[in-house]
């Protein structure tokens, strides 16, 4: 099995502040967050037995999550 995650980040400097599981609504989450907090449109997949840390992912200039 795999876990599919979106990155939650500060749009100003693209700093990752968390992850959002695929079963949660990204638009709803973004609407409830403070201004400037965004959710990537793409998912990253990781094995279920992997613990994903903030430093394992970055957000590029187009707002897409990328594995480090």
PDB file of C-alpha atoms in Angstrom, residues 1 6 9 16 19 22 24 36 44 48 59 61 66:
ATOM      1  CA  UNK A   1       0.000   0.000   0.000  1.00  0.00           C
ATOM      2  CA  UNK A   6      -0.308  16.812  -0.740  1.00  0.00           C
ATOM      3  CA  UNK A   9       2.923  25.359   2.408  1.00  0.00           C
ATOM      4  CA  UNK A  16       6.323  23.215   3.852  1.00  0.00           C
ATOM      5  CA  UNK A  19       0.796  17.357   4.720  1.00  0.00           C
ATOM      6  CA  UNK A  22      -5.680  12.235  -0.195  1.00  0.00           C
ATOM      7  CA  UNK A  24      -9.217  15.229   2.763  1.00  0.00           C
ATOM      8  CA  UNK A  36      -1.053  32.756   2.128  1.00  0.00           C
ATOM      9  CA  UNK A  44       3.318  12.485  -3.771  1.00  0.00           C
ATOM     10  CA  UNK A  48       3.022   3.034   4.085  1.00  0.00           C
ATOM     11  CA  UNK A  59       7.545  23.030  -3.312  1.00  0.00           C
ATOM     12  CA  UNK A  61       8.079  27.817  -8.109  1.00  0.00           C
ATOM     13  CA  UNK A  66       8.637  17.469  -5.207  1.00  0.00           C
TER      14      UNK A  66
END
